[in-house]
Coordinates of C-alpha atoms and ligand atoms in Angstrom, one line a residue:
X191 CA -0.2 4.2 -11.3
X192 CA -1.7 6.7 -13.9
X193 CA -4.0 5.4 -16.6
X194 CA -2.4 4.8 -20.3
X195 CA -3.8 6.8 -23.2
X196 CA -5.4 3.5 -24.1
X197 CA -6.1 4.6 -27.5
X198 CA -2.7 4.4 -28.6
X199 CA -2.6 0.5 -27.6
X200 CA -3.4 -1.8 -29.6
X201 CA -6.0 -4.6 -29.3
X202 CA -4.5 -8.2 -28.6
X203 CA -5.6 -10.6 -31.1
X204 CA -7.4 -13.3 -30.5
X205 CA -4.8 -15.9 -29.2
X206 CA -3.4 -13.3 -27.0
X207 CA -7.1 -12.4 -25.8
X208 CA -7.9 -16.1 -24.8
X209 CA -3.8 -15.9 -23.0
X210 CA -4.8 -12.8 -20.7
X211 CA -8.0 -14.1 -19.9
X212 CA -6.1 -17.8 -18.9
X213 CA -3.9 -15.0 -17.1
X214 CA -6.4 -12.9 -15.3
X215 CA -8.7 -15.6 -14.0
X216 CA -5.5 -17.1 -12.4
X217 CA -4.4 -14.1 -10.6
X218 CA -8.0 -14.0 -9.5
X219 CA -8.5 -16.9 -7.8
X220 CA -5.2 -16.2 -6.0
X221 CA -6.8 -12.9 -5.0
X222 CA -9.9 -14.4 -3.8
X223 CA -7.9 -17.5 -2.1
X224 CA -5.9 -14.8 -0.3
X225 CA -8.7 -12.9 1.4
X226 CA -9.3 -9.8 -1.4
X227 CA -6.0 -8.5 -2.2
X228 CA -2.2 -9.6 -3.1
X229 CA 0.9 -7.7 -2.7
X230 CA 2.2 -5.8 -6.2
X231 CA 5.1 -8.1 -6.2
X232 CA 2.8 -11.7 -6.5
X233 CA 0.7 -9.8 -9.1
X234 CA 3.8 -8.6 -10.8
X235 CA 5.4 -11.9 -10.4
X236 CA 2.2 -14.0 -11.5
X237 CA 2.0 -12.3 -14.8
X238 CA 5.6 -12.8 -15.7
X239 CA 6.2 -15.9 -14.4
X240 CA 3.0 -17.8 -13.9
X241 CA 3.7 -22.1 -14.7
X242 CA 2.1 -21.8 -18.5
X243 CA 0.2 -18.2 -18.3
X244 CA 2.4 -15.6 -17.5
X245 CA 4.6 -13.1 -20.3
X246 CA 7.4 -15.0 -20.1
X247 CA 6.3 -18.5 -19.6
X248 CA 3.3 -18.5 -22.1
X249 CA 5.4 -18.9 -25.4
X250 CA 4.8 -15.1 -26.7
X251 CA 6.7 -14.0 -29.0
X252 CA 8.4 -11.1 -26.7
X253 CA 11.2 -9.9 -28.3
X254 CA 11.8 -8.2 -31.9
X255 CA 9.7 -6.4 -34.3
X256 CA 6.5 -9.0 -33.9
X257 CA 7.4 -8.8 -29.8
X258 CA 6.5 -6.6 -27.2
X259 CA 10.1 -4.6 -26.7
X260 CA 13.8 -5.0 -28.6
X261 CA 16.7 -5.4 -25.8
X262 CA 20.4 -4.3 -26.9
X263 CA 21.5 -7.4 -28.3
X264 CA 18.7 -7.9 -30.2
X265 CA 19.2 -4.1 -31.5
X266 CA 22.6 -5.1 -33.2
X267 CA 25.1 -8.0 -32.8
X268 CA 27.6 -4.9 -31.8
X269 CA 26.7 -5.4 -28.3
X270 CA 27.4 -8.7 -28.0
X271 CA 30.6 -8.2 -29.8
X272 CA 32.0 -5.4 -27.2
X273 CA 30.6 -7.8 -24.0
X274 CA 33.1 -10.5 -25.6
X275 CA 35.8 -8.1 -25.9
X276 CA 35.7 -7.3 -22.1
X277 CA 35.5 -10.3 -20.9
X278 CA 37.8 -12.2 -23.0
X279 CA 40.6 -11.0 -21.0
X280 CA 38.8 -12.4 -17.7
X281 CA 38.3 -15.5 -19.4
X282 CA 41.8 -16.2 -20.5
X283 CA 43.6 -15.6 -16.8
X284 CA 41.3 -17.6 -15.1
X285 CA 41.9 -21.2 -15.5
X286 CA 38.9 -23.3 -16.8
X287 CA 36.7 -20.5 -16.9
X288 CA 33.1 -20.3 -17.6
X289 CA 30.2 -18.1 -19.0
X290 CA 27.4 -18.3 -17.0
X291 CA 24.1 -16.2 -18.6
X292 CA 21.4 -15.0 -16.7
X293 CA 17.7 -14.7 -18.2
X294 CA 18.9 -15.0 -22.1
X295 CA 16.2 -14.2 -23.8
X296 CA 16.0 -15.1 -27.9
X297 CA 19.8 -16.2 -27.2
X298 CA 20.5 -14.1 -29.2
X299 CA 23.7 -12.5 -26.7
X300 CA 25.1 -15.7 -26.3
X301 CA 25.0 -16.5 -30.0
X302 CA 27.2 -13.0 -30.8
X303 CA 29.6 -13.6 -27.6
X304 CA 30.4 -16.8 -28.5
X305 CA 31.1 -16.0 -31.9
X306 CA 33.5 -12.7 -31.2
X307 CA 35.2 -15.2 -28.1
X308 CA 36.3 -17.9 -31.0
X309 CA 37.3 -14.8 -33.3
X310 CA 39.9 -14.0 -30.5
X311 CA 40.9 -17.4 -29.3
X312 CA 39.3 -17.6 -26.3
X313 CA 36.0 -19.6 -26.1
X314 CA 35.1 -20.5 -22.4
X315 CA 35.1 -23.9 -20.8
X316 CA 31.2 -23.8 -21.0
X317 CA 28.6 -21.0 -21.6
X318 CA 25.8 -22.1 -19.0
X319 CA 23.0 -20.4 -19.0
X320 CA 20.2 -20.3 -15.9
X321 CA 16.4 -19.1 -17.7
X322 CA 13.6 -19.4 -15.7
X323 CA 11.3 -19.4 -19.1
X324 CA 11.5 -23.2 -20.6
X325 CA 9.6 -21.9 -23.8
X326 CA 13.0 -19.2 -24.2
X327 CA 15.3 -22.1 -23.5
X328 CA 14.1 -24.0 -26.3
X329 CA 14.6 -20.8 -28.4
X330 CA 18.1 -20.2 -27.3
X331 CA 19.0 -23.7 -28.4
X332 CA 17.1 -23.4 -31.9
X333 CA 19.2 -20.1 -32.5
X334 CA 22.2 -21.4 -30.6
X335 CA 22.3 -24.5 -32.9
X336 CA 21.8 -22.5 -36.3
X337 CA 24.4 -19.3 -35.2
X338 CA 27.1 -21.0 -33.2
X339 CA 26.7 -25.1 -33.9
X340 CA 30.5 -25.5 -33.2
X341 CA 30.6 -24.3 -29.3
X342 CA 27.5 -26.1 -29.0
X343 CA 28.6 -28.6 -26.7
X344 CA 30.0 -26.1 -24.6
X345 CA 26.7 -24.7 -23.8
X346 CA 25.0 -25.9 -21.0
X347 CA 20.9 -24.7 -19.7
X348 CA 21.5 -25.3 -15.5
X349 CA 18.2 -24.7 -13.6
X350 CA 19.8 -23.8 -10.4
X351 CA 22.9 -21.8 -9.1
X352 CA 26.1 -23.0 -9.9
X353 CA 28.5 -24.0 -7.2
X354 CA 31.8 -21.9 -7.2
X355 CA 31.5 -20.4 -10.6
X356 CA 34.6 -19.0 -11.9
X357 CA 34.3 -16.5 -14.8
X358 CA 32.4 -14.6 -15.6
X359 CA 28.3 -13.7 -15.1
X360 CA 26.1 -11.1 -17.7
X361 CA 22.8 -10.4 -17.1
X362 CA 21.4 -8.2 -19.9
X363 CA 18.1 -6.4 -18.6
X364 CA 17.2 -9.5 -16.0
X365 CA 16.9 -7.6 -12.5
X366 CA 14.3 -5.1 -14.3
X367 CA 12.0 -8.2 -14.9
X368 CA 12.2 -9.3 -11.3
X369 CA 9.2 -8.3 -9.2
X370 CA 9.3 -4.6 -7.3
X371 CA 7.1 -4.7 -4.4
X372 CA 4.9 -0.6 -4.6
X373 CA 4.1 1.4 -2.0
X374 CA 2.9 4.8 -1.1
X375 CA 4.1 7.3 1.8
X376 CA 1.1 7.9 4.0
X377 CA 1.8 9.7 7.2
X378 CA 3.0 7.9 9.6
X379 CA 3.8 5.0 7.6
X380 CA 4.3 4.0 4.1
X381 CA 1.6 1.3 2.6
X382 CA 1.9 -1.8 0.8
X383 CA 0.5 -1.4 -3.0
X384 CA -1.9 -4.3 -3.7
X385 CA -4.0 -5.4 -6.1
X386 CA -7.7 -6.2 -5.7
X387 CA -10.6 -7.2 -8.0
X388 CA -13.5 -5.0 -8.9
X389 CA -15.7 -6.3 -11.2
X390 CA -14.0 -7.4 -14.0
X391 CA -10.9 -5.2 -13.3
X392 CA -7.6 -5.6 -11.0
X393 CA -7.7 -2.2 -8.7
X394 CA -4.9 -0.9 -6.6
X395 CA -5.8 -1.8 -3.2
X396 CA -3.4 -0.5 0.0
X397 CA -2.6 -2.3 3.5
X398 CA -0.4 -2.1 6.5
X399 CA 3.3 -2.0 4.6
X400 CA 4.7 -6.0 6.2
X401 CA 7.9 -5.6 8.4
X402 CA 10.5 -5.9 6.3
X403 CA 8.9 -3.3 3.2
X404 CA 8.7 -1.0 6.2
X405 CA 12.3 -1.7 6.9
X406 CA 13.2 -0.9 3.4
X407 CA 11.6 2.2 3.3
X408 CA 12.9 3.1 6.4
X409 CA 16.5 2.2 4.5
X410 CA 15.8 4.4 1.6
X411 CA 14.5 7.2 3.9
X412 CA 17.6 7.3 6.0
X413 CA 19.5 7.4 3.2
X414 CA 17.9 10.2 1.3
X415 CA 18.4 11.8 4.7
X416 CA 14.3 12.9 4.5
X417 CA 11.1 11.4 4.1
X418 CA 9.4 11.1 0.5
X419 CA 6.7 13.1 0.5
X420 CA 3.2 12.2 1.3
X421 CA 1.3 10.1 -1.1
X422 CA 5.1 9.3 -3.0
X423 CA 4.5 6.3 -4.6
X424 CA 7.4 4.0 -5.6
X425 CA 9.1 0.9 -6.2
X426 CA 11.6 -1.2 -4.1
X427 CA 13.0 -4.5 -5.2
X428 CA 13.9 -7.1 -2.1
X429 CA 14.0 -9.5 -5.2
X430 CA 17.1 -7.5 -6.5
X431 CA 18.5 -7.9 -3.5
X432 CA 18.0 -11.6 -2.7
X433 CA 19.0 -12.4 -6.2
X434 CA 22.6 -10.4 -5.8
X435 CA 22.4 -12.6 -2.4
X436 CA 22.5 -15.6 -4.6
X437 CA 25.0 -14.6 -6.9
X438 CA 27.8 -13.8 -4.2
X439 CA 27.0 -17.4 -3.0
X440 CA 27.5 -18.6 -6.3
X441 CA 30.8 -16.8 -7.7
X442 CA 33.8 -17.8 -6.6
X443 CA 36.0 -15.9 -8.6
X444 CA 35.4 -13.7 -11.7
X445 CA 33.2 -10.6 -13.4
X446 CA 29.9 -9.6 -13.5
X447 CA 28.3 -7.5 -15.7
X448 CA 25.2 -6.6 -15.3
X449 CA 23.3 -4.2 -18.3
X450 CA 20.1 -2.2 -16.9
X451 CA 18.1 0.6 -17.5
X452 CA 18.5 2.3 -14.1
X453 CA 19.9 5.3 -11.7
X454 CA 21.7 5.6 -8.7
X455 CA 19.1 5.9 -5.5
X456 CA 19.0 9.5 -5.3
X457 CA 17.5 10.2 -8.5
X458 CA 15.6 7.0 -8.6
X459 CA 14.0 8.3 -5.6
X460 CA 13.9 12.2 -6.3
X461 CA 10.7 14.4 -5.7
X462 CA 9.5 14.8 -9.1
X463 CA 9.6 10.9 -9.6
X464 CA 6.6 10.8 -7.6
X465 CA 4.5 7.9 -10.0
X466 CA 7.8 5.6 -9.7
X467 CA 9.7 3.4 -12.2
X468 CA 7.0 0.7 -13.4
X469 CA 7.2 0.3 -16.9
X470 CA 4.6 -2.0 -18.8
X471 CA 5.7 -2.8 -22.9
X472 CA 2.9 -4.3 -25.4
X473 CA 3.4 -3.9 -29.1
X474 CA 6.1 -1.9 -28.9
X475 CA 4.0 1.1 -27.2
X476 CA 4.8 2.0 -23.6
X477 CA 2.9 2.7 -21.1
X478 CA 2.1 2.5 -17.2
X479 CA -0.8 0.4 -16.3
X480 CA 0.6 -2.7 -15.1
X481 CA -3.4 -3.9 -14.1
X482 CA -4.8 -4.3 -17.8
X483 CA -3.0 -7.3 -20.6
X484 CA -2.2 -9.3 -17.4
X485 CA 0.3 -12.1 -18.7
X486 CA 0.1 -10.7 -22.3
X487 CA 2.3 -7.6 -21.8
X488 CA 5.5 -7.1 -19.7
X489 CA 6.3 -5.0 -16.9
X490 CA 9.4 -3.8 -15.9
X491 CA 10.6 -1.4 -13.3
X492 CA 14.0 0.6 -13.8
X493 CA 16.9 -0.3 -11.2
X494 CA 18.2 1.3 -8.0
X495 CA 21.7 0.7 -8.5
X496 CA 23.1 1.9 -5.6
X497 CA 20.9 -0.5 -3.8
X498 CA 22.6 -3.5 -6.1
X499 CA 25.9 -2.0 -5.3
X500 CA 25.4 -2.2 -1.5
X501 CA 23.8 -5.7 -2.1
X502 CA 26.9 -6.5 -3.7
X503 CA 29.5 -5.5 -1.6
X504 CA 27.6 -7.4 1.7
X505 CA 27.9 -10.0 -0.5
X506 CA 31.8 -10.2 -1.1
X507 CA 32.3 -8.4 -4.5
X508 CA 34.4 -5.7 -4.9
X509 CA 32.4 -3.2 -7.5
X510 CA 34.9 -2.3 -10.7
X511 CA 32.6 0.7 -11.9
X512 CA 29.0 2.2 -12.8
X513 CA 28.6 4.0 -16.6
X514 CA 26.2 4.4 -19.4
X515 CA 26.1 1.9 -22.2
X516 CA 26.9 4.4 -24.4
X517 CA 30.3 4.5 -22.2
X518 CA 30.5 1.1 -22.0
X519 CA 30.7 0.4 -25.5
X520 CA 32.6 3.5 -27.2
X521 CA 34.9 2.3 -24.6
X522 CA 35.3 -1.3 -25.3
X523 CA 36.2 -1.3 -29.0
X524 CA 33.0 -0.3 -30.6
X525 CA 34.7 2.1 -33.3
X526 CA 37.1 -1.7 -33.9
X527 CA 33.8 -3.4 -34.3
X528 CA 32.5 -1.2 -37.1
X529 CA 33.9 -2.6 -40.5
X530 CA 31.1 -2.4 -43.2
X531 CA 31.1 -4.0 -46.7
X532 CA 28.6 -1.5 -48.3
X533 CA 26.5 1.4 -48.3
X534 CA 23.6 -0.3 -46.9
X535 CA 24.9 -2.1 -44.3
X536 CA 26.9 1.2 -43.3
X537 CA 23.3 2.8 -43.2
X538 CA 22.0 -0.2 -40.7
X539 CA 25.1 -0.1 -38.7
X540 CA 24.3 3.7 -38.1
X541 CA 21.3 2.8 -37.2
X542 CA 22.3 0.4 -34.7
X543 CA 24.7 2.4 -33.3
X544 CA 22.4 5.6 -32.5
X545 CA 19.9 3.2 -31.2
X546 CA 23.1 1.8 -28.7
X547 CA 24.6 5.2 -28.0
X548 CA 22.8 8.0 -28.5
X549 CA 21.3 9.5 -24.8
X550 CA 17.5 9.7 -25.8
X551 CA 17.7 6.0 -26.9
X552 CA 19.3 3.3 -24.9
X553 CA 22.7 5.0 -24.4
X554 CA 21.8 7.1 -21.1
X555 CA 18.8 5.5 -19.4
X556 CA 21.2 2.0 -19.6
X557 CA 23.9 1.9 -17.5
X558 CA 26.5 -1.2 -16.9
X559 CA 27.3 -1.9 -13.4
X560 CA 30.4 -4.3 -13.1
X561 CA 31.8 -6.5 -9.5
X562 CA 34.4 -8.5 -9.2
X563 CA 35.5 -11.1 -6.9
X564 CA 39.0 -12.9 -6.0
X565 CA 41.9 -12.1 -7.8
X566 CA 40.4 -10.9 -10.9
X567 CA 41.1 -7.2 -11.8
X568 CA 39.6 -5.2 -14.9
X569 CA 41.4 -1.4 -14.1
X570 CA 40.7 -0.7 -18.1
X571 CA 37.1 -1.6 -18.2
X572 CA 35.7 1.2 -16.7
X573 CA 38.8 4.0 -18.0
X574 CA 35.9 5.5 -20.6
X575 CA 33.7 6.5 -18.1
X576 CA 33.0 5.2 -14.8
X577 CA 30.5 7.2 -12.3
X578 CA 30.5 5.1 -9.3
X579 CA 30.9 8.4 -7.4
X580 CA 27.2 8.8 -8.4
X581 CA 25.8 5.4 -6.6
Ligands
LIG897 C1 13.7 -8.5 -20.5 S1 14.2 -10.2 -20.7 C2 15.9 -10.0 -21.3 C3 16.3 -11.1 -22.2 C4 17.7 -11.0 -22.7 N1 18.7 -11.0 -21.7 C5 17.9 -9.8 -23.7 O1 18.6 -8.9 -23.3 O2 17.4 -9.9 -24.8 C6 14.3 -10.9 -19.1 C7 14.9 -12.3 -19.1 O3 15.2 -12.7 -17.7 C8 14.7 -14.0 -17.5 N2 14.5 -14.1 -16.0 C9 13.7 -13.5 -15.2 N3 13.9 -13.8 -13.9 C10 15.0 -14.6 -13.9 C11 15.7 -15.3 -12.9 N4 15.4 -15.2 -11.6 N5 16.8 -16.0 -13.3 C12 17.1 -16.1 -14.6 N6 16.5 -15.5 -15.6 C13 15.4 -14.8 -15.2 C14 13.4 -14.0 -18.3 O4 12.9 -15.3 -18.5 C15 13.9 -13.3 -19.6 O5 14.7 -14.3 -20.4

């Protein structure tokens, strides 16, 4: 983990001040109730998900210009539009199909997909969606309930997996907020990343990797077909993995989509990317110390896609394709999407597309990774661009 230029962040405010410290004296007593140190995973985890004080569970504002970071569908309501277009046909041959959304955020993806579904006739059954955060799920249903008030009753909040979903599943930018677990190649063995107190301060603090993090470095070794080099520090994300565990339990039949910033594992785990993926957003600045504006910032961590391809297929799904968003959305009816009214909304609508599309914004580093399951076939959904050769 290298230091941020920490002149370029900005200070919380008060509010957000008295949150982190709710935050870090939390964590801390976890630390000191576990003997010294935690893994990177329960530190990441605690300050995302912590009951009341973590990032997403605190009631921050998040998303948007007052937020932390903007997501695709909060970008422009283009991107919901295209999801709905590739899906629609999925919906309509599957009898009583559903929507089920993963980690919805503002809601403001469900709001556009539901309203591009009922502009071609095919609305789902319901449109449940499973959100860890209560605070977002009582956003989704204030936005839900102004945008789409019509398809309202459709739209159910489920706490749990689904039994035998039939449909289809999106999951805009969810498995980048689950926790990674860190480590660093030491000869022999690779060590567990913790996180200790000092003072004042969380500290990176290394152990003894547990079993199965040696195991997945083992996995990612023989894969690569060498050994990362010595003091290699990474990410790996079991959590991924269990979670695409729990969606092959719970799809029956259907589509997933899942949007992510992300690379297939042998770039994810080149030489050069020797500091790993960890990515922290506050104010809209980002940076890479996960260890300072616990609870008040978020961290991320970019995807190993081949890894959530592999998961996938031990799981039962068949994978459809891999691309870039920008793919994904040229190809799904983006230039259909683009009727303007006026000059100025033709100059936002630029706007919104470069941000989408264009390689140095989100149209590279994103990438769509769709699996199906049962009878369900999509052959035209990856025709633009599909690079599932690369995983
Ligand atoms: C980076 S935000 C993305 C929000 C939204 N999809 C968007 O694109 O704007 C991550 C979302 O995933 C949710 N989340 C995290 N872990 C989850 C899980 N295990 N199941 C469902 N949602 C989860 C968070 O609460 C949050 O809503």
């Amino acid at each position: 983990m290298q230091g941020p230029d920490r002149l370029t962040l900005p200070q919380p405010d008060p509010d957000s001040e008295l949150a982190r410290r709710r935050c870090h004296a939390l964590i801390a007593e976890r630390i000191e109730r576990a003997g010294g140190m935690i893994s990177f995973a329960e530190y990441m985890h605690l300050c995302l998900y912590a009951p009341g004080a973590g990032y997403y569970t605190a009631g921050n504002v998040k998303f948007g210009p007052a937020g932390d970071f903007v997501t695709a569908p909060e970008v422009s309501s283009l991107f919901g539009y295209v999801v709905a277009r590739r899906i629609a046909p999925v919906l309509a041959a599957i009898d009583e199909a559903d929507v089920l959304e993963f980690g919805a955020g503002s809601g403001k993806l469900a709001a556009d997909v539901l309203d591009k579904l009922e502009a071609l006739g095919v609305v789902p059954r319901r449109y449940r969606i499973l959100e860890v955060s209560a605070d977002l799920v009582e956003r989704q249903r204030a936005l839900l309930t102004e945008r789409v008030p019509q398809w309202l009753d459709r739209v159910q909040w489920i706490a749990d997996w689904p039994e035998g979903h039939r449909g289809v599943v999106l999951a805009n930018e969810v498995l980048d907020a689950l926790a990674v677990e860190r480590f660093v190649r030491r000869s022999p063995h690779a060590l567990q990343q913790c996180v200790a107190i000092d003072g004042e301060r969380f500290v990176v603090a290394e152990r003894e990797a547990p079993e199965f993090l040696a195991a997945e470095v083992d996995a990612i070794e023989t894969d690569l077909g060498h050994a990362l080099a010595e003091g290699y520090v990474t990410e790996v994300s079991p959590a991924a993995r269990h979670w695409i565990n729990d969606l092959g339990q719970s799809v029956a039949e259907g589509l997933v989509m899942l949007f992510d910033y992300g690379l297939p594992r042998r770039e994810y785990y080149a030489a050069e990317r020797s500091g790993g993926w960890l990515r922290c957003h506050f104010r809209h600045r980002a940076h890479n110390d996960p260890l300072i504006l616990s609870g008040i910032q978020d961290i991320t961590s970019w995807v190993d896609f081949t890894a959530v391809a592999m998961a996938a297929v031990d799981t039962g799904f068949r994978v459809a394709g891999y691309s870039s968003q920008a793919e994904f959305l040229l190809g799904g009816g983006l230039a259909e999407e683009m009727s303007v009214k006026g000059p100025e909304e033709a100059l936002a609508l630029s706007r919104e597309i470069k941000l989408l599309t264009l390689p140095g914004e989100m149209g590279e580093h994103f990438k769509c990774l769709g699996l199906l399951k049962g009878a369900t076939n999509v052959p035209e959904l990856f025709e633009f661009g599909n690079r599932l050769h690369r995983l």
